[in-house]
CSV table of C-alpha atoms in Angstrom, one decimal:
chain,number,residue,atom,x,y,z
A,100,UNK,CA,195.2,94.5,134.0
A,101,UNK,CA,198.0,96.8,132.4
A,102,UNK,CA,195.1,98.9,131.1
A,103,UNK,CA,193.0,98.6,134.4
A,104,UNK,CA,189.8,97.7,132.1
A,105,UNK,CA,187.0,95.4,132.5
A,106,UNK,CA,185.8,94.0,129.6
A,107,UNK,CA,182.3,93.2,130.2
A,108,UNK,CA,181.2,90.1,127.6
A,109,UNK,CA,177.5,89.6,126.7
A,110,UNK,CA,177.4,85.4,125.8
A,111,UNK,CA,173.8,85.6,124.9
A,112,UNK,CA,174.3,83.9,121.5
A,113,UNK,CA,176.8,81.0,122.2
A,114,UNK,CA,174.5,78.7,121.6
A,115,UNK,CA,174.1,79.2,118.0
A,116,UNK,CA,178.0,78.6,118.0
A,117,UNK,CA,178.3,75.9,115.3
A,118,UNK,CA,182.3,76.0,114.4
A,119,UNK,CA,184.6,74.3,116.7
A,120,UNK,CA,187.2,76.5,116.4
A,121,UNK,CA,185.7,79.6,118.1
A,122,UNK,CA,185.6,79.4,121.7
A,123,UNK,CA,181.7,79.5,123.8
A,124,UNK,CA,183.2,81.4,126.6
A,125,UNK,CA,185.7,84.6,126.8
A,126,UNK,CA,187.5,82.5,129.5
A,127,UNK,CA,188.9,80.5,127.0
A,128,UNK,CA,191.5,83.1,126.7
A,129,UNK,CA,194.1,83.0,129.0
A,130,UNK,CA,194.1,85.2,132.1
A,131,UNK,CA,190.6,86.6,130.8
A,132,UNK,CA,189.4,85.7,134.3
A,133,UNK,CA,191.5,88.5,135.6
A,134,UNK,CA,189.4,91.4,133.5
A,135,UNK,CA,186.3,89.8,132.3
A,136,UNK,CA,182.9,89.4,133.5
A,137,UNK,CA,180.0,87.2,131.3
A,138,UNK,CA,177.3,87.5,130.9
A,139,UNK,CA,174.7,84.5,130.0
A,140,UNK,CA,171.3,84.4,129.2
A,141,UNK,CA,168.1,82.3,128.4
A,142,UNK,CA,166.4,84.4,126.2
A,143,UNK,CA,168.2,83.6,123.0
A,144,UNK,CA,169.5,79.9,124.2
A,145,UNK,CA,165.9,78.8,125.1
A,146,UNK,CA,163.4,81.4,123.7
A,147,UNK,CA,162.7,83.1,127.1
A,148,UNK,CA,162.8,86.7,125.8
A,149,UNK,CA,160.7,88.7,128.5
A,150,UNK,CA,161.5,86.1,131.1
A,151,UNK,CA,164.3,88.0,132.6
A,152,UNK,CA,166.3,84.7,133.3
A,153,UNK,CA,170.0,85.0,133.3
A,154,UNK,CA,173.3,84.8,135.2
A,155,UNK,CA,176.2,86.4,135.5
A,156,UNK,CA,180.2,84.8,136.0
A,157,UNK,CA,182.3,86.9,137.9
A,158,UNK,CA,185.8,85.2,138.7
A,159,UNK,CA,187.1,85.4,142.0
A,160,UNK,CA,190.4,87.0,140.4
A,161,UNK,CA,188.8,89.4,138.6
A,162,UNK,CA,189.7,92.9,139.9
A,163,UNK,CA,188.4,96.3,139.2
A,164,UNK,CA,190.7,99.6,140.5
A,165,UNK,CA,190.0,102.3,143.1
A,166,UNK,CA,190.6,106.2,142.5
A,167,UNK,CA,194.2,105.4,143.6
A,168,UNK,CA,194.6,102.4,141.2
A,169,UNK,CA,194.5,100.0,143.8
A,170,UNK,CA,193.0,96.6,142.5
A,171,UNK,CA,189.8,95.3,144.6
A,172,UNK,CA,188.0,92.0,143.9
A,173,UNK,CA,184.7,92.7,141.6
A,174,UNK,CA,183.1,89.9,143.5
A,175,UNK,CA,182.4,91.2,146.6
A,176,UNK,CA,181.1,94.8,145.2
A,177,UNK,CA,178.7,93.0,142.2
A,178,UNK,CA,177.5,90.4,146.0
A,179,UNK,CA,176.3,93.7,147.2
A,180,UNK,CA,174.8,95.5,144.5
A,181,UNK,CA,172.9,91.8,143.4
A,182,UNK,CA,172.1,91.6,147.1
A,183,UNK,CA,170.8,95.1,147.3
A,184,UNK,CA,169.1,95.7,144.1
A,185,UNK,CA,168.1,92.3,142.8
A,186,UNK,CA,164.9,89.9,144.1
A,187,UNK,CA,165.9,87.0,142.4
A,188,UNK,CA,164.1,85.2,139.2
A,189,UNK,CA,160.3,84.2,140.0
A,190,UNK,CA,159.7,80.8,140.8
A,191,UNK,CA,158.0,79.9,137.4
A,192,UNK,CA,160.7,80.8,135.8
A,193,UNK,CA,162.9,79.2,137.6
A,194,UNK,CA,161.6,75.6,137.1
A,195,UNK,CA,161.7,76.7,133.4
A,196,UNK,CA,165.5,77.3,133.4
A,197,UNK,CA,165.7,73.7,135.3
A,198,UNK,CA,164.1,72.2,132.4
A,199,UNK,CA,166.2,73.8,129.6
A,200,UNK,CA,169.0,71.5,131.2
A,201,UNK,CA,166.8,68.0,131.5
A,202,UNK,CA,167.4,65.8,128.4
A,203,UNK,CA,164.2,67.2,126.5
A,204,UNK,CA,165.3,70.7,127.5
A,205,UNK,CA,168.4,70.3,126.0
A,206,UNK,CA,166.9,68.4,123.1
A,207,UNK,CA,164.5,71.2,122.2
A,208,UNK,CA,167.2,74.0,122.1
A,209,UNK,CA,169.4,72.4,120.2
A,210,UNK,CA,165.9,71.5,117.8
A,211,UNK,CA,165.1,75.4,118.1
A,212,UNK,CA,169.1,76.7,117.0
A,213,UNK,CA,168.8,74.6,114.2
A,214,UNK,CA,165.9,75.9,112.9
A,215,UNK,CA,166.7,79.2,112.8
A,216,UNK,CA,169.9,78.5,111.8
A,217,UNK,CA,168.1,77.2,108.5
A,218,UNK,CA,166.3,80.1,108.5
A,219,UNK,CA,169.5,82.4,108.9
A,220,UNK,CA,170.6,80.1,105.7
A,221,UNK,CA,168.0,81.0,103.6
A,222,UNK,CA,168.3,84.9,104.3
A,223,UNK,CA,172.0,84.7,103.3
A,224,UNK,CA,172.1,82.7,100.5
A,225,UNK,CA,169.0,84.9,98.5
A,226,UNK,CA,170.6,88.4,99.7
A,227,UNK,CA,174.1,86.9,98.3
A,228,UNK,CA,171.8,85.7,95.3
A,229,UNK,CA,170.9,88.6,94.4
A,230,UNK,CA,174.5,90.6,94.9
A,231,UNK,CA,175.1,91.8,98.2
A,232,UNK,CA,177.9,91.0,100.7
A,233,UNK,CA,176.8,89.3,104.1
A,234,UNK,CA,178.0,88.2,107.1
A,235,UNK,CA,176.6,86.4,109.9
A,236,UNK,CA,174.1,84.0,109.7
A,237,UNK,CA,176.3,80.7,110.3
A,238,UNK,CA,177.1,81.0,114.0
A,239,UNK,CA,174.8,84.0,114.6
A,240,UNK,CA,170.8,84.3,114.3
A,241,UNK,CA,171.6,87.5,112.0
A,242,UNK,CA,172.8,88.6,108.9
A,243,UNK,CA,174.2,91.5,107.9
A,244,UNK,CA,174.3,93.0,104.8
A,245,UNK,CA,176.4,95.4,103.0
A,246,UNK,CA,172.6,98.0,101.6
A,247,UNK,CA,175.0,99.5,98.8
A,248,UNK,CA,173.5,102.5,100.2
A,249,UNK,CA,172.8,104.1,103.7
A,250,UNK,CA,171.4,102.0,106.3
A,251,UNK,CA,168.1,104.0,106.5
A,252,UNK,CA,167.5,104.4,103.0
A,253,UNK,CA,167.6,100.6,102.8
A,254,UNK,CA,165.4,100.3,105.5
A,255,UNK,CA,162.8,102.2,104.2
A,256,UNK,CA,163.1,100.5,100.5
A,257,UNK,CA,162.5,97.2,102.0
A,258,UNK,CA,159.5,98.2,104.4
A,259,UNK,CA,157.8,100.2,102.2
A,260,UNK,CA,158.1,98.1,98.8
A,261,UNK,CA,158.3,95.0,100.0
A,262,UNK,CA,156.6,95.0,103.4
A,263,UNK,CA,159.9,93.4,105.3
A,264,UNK,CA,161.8,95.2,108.5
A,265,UNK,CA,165.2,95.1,109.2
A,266,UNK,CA,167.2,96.7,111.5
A,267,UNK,CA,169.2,99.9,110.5
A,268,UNK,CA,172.8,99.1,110.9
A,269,UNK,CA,173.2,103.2,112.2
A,270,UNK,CA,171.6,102.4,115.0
A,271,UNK,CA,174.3,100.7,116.6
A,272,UNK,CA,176.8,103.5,116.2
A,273,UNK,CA,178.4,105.0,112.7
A,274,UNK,CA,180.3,102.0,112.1
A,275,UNK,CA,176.5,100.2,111.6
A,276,UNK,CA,176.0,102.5,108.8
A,277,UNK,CA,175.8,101.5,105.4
A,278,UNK,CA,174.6,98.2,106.8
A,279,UNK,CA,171.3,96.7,107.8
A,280,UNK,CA,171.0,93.3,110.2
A,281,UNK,CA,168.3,90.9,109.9
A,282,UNK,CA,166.8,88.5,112.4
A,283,UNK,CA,166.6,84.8,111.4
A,284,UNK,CA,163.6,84.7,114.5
A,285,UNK,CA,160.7,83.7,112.4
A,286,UNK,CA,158.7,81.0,111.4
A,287,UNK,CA,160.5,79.3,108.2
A,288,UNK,CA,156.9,79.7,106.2
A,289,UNK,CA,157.4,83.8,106.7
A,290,UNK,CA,160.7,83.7,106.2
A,291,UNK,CA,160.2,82.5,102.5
A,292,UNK,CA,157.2,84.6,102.4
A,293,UNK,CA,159.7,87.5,103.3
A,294,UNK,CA,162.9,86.9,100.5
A,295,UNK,CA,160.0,86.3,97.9
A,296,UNK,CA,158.7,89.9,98.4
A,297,UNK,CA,162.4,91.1,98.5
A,298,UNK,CA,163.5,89.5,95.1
A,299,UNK,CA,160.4,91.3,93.7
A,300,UNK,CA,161.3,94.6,94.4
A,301,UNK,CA,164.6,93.9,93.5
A,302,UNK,CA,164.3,92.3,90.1
C-alpha cells in the first residue's frame, strides 16, 4: 500500500511444495490480501497444459490507485474486464477440473508430483555428481544449474553432443545468465536415458 504496488503472484507450482515450512499461498503473509492477486492453475497441478483451466483470487481489500492516488477496489474492475473479455472454461474441461478434486483426482496428482519429483531427484543429484551447483528440484519441477559458462553456450553443448535440451537461463532476463533450467516433465525411462548421454560428454 505505501508503495501503491500490486504484486501480481503466479501459484502454478504449489503443488510440488513438499516442505512445511514454506507457505502454498502469498496470503499467508500478513496484509498480502491488501496488494496481491494469485493466480492458480491446472496445468502444472493436474497436467492440463493446453487446457486453459485456471482461476484467479482477488481479495475484496485489495486496492489498486487512480491517476490521483486514490485507492479503488481491484474487484470490481478485474468483474468487468473477466465479464467483458472472458467466455468461461468449456464444459469438458470443466468436469475435468471437478475430478482433480474427487478422491482419485486428488490421488492421481499427488501420484503424478511425486513422480516427477523423483525425476527432479535424479537430474540434481548426477549434475551435482558430476560438479555443478543446483537449485531447485526439491519443491520445484526444475533444476537449475550453475553452466560454468554462458547459458547459451551450455545449451548448445548439451543439444548438440549429447542430444538433451534445456532451457537457457538468459532467456529469463540477465540475471538467468550463466544458468540453464531443466524440466523434470518426462517419463523416468528418458530421463535416465537423458543424464546417461550427459555424463558421456562430460567424462
Amino acid at each position: 500500500m505505501e508503495h501503491q504496488s500490486l504484486i501480481l503472484y503466479d501459484a502454478a507450482y504449489e503443488a510440488f511444495i513438499q516442505d512445511s515450512d514454506l507457505p502454498h499461498s502469498i496470503y499467508e503473509i500478513q496484509g498480502a490480501e491488501k496488494v496481491a492477486v494469485e493466480f492458480r492453475s491446472f496445468s502444472k497441478t493436474a497436467g492440463f497444459t493446453g487446457l486453459r483451466c485456471a482461476y484467479t483470487v482477488v481479495p475484496e481489500d485489495c486496492m489498486v490507485f487512480t491517476d490521483t492516488k486514490t485507492p479503488q477496489p481491484l474487484k470490481g474492475f478485474w468483474n468487468r474486464r473477466q465479464t467483458t473479455r472472458f467466455n468461461g472454461v468449456s464444459y469438458p474441461v470443466q468436469c475435468a477440473a471437478y475430478a482433480v478434486y474427487t478422491d482419485d483426482g486428488q490421488a492421481q496428482v499427488k501420484g503424478l508430483i511425486d513422480y516427477y519429483l523423483k525425476n527432479a531427484a535424479v537430474i540434481r543429484q548426477a549434475f551435482t555428481s558430476m560438479g555443478y551447483q543446483c537449485t531447485g528440484g526439491d519443491n520445484s519441477p526444475y533444476i537449475w544449474i550453475d553452466a560454468q559458462t554462458d547459458s547459451w553456450t551450455f545449451f548448445d553443448m548439451l543439444l548438440k553432443e549429447a542430444g538433451v535440451v534445456c532451457t537457457p537461463g538468459k532467456g529469463f532476463g540477465n540475471c538467468g545468465e550463466g544458468f540453464v533450467r531443466i524440466s523434470a516433465f518426462n517419463d523416468y525411462d528418458r530421463v535416465l536415458e537423458a543424464i546417461d548421454r550427459i555424463k558421456q560428454i562430460k567424462k
